[in-house]
CSV table of C-alpha atoms and ligand atoms in Angstrom, one decimal:
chain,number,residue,atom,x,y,z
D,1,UNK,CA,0.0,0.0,0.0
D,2,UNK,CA,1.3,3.3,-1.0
D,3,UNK,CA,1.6,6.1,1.4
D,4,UNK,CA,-1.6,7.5,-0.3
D,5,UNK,CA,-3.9,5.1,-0.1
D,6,UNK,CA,-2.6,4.5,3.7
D,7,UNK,CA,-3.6,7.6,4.6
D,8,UNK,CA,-6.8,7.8,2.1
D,9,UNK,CA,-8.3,4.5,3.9
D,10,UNK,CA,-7.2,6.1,7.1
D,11,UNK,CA,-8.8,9.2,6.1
D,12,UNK,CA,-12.1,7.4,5.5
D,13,UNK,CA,-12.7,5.4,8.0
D,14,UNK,CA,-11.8,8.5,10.7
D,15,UNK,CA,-14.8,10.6,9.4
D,16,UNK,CA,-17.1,8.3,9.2
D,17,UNK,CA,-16.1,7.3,13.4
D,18,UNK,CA,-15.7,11.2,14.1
D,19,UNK,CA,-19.3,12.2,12.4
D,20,UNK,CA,-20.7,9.3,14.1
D,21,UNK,CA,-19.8,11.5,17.6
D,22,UNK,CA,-20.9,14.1,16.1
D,23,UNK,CA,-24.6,12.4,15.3
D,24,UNK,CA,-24.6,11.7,18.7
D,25,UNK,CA,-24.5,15.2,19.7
D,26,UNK,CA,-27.1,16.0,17.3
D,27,UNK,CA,-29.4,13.9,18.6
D,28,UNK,CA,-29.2,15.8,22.0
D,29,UNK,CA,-29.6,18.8,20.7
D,30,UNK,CA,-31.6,20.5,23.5
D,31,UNK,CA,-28.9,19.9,25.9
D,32,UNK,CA,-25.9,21.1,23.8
D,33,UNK,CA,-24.4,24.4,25.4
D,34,UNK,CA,-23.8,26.7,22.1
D,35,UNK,CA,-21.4,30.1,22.3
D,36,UNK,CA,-22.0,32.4,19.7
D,37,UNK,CA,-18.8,33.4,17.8
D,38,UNK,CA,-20.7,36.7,16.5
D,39,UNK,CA,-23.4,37.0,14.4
D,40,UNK,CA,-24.4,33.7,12.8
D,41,UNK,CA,-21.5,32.4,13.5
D,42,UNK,CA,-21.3,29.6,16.7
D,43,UNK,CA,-19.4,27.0,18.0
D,44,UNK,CA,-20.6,24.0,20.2
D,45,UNK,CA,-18.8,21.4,22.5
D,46,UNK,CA,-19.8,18.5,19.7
D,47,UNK,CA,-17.2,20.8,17.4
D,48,UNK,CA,-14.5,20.7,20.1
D,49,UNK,CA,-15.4,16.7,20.8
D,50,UNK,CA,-15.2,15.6,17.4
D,51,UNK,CA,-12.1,17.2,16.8
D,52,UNK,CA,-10.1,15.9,19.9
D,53,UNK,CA,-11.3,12.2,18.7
D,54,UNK,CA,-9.9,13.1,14.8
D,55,UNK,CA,-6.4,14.6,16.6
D,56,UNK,CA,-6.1,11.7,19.0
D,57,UNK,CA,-6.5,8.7,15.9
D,58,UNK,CA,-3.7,10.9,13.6
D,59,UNK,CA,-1.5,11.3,16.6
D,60,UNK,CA,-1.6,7.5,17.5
D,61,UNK,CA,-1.3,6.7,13.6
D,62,UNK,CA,0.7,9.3,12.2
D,63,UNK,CA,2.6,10.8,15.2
D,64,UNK,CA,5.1,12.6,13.0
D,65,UNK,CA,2.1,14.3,11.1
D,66,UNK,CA,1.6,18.2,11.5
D,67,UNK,CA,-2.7,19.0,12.1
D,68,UNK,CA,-4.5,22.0,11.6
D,69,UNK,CA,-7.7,22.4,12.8
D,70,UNK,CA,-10.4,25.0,13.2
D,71,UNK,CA,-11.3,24.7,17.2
D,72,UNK,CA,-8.3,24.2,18.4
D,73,UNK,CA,-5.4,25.0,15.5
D,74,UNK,CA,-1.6,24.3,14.5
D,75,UNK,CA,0.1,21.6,15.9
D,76,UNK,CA,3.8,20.8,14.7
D,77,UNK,CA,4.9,17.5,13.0
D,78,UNK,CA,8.3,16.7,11.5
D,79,UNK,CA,7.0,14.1,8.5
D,80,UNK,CA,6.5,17.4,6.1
D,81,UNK,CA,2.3,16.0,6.2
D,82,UNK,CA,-0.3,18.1,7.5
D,83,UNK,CA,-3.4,17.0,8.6
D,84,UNK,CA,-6.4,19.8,8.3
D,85,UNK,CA,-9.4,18.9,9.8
D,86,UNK,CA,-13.0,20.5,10.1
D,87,UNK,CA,-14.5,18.7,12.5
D,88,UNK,CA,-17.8,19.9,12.0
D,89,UNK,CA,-18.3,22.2,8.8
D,90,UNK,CA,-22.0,23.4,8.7
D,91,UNK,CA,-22.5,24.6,12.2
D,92,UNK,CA,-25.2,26.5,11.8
D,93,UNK,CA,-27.2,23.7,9.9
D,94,UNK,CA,-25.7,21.2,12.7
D,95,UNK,CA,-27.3,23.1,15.6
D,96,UNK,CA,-30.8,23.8,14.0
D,97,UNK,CA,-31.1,20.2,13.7
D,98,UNK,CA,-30.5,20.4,9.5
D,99,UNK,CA,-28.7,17.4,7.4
D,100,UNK,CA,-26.6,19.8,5.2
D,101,UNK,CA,-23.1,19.6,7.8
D,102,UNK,CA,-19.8,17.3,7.7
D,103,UNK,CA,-16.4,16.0,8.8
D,104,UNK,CA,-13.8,17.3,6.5
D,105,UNK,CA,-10.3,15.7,6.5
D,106,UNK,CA,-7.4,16.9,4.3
D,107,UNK,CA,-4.2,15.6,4.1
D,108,UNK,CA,-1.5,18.4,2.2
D,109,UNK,CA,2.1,18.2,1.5
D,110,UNK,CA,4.5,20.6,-0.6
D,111,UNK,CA,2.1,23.0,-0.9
D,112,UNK,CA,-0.9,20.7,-2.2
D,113,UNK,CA,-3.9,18.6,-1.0
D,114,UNK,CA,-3.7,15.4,-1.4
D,115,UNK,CA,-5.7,13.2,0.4
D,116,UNK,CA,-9.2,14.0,1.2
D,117,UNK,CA,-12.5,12.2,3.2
D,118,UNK,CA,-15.6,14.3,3.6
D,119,UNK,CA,-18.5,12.1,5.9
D,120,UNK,CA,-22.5,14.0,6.2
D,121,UNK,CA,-23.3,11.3,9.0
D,122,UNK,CA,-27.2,12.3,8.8
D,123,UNK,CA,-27.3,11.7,4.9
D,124,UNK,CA,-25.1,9.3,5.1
D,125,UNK,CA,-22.5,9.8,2.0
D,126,UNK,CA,-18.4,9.6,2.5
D,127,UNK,CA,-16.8,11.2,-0.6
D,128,UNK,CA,-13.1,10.0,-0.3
D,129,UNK,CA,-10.0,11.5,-2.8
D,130,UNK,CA,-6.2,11.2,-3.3
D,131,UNK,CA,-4.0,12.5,-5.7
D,132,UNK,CA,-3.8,10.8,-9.0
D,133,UNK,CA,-6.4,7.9,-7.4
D,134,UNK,CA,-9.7,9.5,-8.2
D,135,UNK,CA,-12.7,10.6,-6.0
D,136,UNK,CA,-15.2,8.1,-4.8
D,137,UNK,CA,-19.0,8.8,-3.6
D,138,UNK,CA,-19.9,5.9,-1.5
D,139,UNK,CA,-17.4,3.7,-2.9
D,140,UNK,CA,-17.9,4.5,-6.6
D,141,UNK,CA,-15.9,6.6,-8.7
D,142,UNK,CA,-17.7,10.0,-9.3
D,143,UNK,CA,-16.5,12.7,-12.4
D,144,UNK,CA,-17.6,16.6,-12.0
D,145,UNK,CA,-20.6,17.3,-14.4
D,146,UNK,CA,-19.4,17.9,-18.2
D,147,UNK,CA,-21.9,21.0,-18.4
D,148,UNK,CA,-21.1,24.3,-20.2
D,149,UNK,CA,-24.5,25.9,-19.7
D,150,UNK,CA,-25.9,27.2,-16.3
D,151,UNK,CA,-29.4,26.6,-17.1
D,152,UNK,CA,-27.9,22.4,-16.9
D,153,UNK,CA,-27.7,22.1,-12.9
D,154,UNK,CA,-27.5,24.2,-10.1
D,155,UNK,CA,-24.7,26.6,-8.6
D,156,UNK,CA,-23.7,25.9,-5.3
D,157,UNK,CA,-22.9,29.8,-3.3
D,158,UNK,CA,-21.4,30.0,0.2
D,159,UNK,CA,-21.1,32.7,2.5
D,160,UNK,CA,-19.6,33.0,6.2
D,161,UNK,CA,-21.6,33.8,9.4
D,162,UNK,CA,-19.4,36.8,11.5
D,163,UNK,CA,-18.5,40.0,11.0
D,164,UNK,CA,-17.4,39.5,7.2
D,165,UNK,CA,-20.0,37.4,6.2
D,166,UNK,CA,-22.2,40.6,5.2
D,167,UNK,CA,-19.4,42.3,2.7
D,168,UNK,CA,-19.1,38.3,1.6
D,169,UNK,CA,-23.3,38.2,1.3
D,170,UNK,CA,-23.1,41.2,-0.9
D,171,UNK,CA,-20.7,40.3,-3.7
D,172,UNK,CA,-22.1,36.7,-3.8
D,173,UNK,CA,-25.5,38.4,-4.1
D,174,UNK,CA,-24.0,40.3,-7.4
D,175,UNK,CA,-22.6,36.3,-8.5
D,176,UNK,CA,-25.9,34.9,-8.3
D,177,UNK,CA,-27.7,37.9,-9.6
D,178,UNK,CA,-25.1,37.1,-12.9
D,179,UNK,CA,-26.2,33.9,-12.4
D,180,UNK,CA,-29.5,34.1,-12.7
D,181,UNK,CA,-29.3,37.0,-15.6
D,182,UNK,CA,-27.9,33.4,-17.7
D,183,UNK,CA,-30.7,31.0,-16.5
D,184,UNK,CA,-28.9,29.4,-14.0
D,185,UNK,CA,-30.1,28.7,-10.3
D,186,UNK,CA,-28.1,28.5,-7.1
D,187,UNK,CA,-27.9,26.9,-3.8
D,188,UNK,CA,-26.4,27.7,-0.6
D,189,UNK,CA,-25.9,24.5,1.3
D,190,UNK,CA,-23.9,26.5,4.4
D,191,UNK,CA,-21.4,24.0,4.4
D,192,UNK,CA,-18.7,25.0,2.3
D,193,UNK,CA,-16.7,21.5,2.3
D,194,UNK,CA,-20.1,19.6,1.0
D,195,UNK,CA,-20.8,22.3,-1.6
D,196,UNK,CA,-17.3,21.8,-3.4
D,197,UNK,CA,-18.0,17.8,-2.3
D,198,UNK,CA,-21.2,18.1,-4.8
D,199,UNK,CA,-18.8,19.6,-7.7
D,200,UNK,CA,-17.0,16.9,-8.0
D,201,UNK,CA,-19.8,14.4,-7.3
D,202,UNK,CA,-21.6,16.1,-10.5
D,203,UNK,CA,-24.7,17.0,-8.4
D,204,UNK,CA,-23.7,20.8,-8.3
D,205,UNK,CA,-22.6,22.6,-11.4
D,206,UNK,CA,-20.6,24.7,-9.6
D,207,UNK,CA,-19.3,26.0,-6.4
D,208,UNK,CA,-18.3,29.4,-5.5
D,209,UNK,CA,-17.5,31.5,-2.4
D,210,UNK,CA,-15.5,34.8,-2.1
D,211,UNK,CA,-13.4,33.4,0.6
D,212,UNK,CA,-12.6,29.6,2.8
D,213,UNK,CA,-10.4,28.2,5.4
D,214,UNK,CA,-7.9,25.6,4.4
D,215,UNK,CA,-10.5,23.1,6.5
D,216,UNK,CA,-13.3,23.8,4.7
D,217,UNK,CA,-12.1,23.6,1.3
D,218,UNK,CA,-8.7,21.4,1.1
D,219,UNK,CA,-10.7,18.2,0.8
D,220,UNK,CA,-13.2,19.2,-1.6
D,221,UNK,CA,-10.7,21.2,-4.1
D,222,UNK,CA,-8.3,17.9,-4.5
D,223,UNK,CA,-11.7,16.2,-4.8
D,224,UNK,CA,-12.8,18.4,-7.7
D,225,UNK,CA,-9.7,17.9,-9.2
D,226,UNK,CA,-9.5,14.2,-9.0
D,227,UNK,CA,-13.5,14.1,-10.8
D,228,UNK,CA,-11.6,16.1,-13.8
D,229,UNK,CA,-13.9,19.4,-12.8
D,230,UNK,CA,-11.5,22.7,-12.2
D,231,UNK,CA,-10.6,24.8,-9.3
D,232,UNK,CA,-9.2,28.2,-9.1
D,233,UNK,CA,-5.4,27.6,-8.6
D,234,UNK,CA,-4.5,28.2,-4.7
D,235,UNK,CA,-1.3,29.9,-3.5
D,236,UNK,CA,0.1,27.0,-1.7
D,237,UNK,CA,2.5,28.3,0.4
D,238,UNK,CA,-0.3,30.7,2.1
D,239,UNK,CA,-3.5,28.8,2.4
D,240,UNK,CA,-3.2,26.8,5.1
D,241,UNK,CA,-2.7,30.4,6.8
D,242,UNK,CA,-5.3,32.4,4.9
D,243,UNK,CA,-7.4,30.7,3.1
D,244,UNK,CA,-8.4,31.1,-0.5
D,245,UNK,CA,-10.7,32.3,-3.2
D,246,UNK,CA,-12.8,29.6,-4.0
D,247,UNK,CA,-14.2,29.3,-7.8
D,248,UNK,CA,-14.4,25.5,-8.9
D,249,UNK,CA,-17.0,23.9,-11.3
D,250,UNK,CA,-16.8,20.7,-13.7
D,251,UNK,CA,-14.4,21.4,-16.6
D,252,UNK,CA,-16.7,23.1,-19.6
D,253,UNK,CA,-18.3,25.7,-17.4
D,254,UNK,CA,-14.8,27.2,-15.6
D,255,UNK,CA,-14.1,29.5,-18.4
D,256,UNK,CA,-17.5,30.7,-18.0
D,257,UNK,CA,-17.8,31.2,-14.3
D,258,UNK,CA,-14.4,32.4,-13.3
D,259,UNK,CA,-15.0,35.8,-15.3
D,260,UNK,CA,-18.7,36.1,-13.8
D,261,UNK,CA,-17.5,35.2,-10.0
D,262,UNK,CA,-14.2,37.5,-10.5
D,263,UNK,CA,-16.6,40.4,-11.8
D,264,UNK,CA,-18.9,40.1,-8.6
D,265,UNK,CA,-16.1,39.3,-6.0
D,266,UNK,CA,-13.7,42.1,-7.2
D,267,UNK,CA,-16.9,44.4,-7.5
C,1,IPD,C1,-18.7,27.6,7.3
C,1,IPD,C2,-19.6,26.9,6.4
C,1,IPD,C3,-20.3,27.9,5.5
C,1,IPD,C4,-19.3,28.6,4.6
C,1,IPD,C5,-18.3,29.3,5.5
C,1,IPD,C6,-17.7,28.3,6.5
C,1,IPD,P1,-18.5,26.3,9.7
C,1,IPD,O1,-18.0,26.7,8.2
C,1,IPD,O2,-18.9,26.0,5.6
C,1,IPD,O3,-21.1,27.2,4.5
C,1,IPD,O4,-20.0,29.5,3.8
C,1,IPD,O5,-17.3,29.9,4.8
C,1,IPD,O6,-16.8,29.1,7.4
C,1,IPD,O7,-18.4,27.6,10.5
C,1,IPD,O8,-19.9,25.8,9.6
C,1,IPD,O9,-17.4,25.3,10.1
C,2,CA,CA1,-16.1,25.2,8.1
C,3,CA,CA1,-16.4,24.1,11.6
């Protein structure tokens, strides 16, 4: 077994046992202390629990692995891997009781993703990647739609809760106005890792967002680019730090949506 597919079965098989935790919590909601972050934006216990069980399995498994994850951030590693996690992307969907939320896993080295499991424990679908071995939906090999018209599918749009989610609202706002102006539809699932999960699965057309985390979107970009859709390039010595634009849709239709989402993001 290559390193890869190590860490790909690995990757798997530790979302599927962390979003099982986090079903748990779920299903006791009303007891579930929440903190708001700021507006629209929160953070629960289940978040902080589900990420201590993923950091625990990759430091007993991969000790010399680096992580990165959202509630509780950097730690170092000397293997040159680095592990980042979203332990539970769709909070706001999670504590309203919604399906729309997920584990997302990433594994990235020399500046690239390249290992990826996303788990949605209440819908039940693990989309798994790795670099040069494909992306699976459920086990089975799944390719980005081969669309070049919006009014084909639907556009998947994502904007953050917090204090820069309303700037964010606004220039996605002008994107889907764009959008719609070419017959298209959208979608915002408010979980940004499941959105770019759905490009490459072909159920979305497209996925957009002004701006993600490394964890929400370094699984679902190597996915994307494993089902032969197309991703913005990232700058890959500065997102695990900052983040990224994100602008990603099955091959046919990048040339069309880059331009339209640069217009209404830049605007
Ligand atoms: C957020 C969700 C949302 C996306 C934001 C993310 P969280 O993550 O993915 O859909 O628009 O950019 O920050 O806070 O639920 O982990
Ligand atoms: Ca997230
Ligand atoms: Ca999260």
């Amino acid at each position: 077994m290559t390193d890869l597919s190590e860490r790909r079965a690995f990757a798997d098989a530790l979302a599927r046992d962390a979003g099982a935790l986090g079903l748990e919590f779920q299903r006791q909601l009303g007891t579930l202390a929440i903190e708001s972050k700021g507006p629209q934006d929160f953070v629960t216990e289940a978040d902080r629990a589900v990420e201590r069980l993923i950091r625990e399995a990759i430091g007993k498994k991969f000790p010399d692995d680096a992580v990165l994850g959202e509630e509780y951030g950097a730690s170092d590693g000397t293997s040159g891997f680095v592990w980042v996690i979203d332990p539970i992307d769709g909070t706001a969907n999670f504590i309203a009781g919604l399906p729309l939320w997920c584990v997302s896993i990433a594994c990235f080295v020399e500046g690239r993703s390249v290992v990826g499991a996303i788990h949605a424990p209440v819908i039940g679908d693990t989309y798994t990647a790795a670099a040069g071995g494909g992306t699976t939906l459920n086990g089975a090999a799944v390719t980005a739609r081969a669309v070049n018209d919006f009014r084909q599918g639907s556009i998947g749009v994502g904007f953050p809760g917090g204090e820069a989610g309303a700037d964010s609202a606004r220039r996605v706002l002008a994107f889907c106005q764009s959008v719609i102006d070419s017959g298209g539809v959208f979608v915002r699932p408010g979980s940004g890792a499941l959105l770019l999960a759905d490009v490459a699965a072909g159920r979305l057309i497209a996925g957009v967002e002004p701006h993600m985390n490394a964890w929400d979107c370094l699984a679902g970009l190597l996915m994307i680019e494993e089902a032969g859709g197309r991703i913005e390039p990232y700058d890959g010595g500065t997102i695990l730090q900052h983040g990224a634009r994100i602008i990603a849709s099955g091959a046919p239709l990048f040339d069309t949506v880059r331009p339209l989402a640069t217009e209404a993001f830049d605007g």
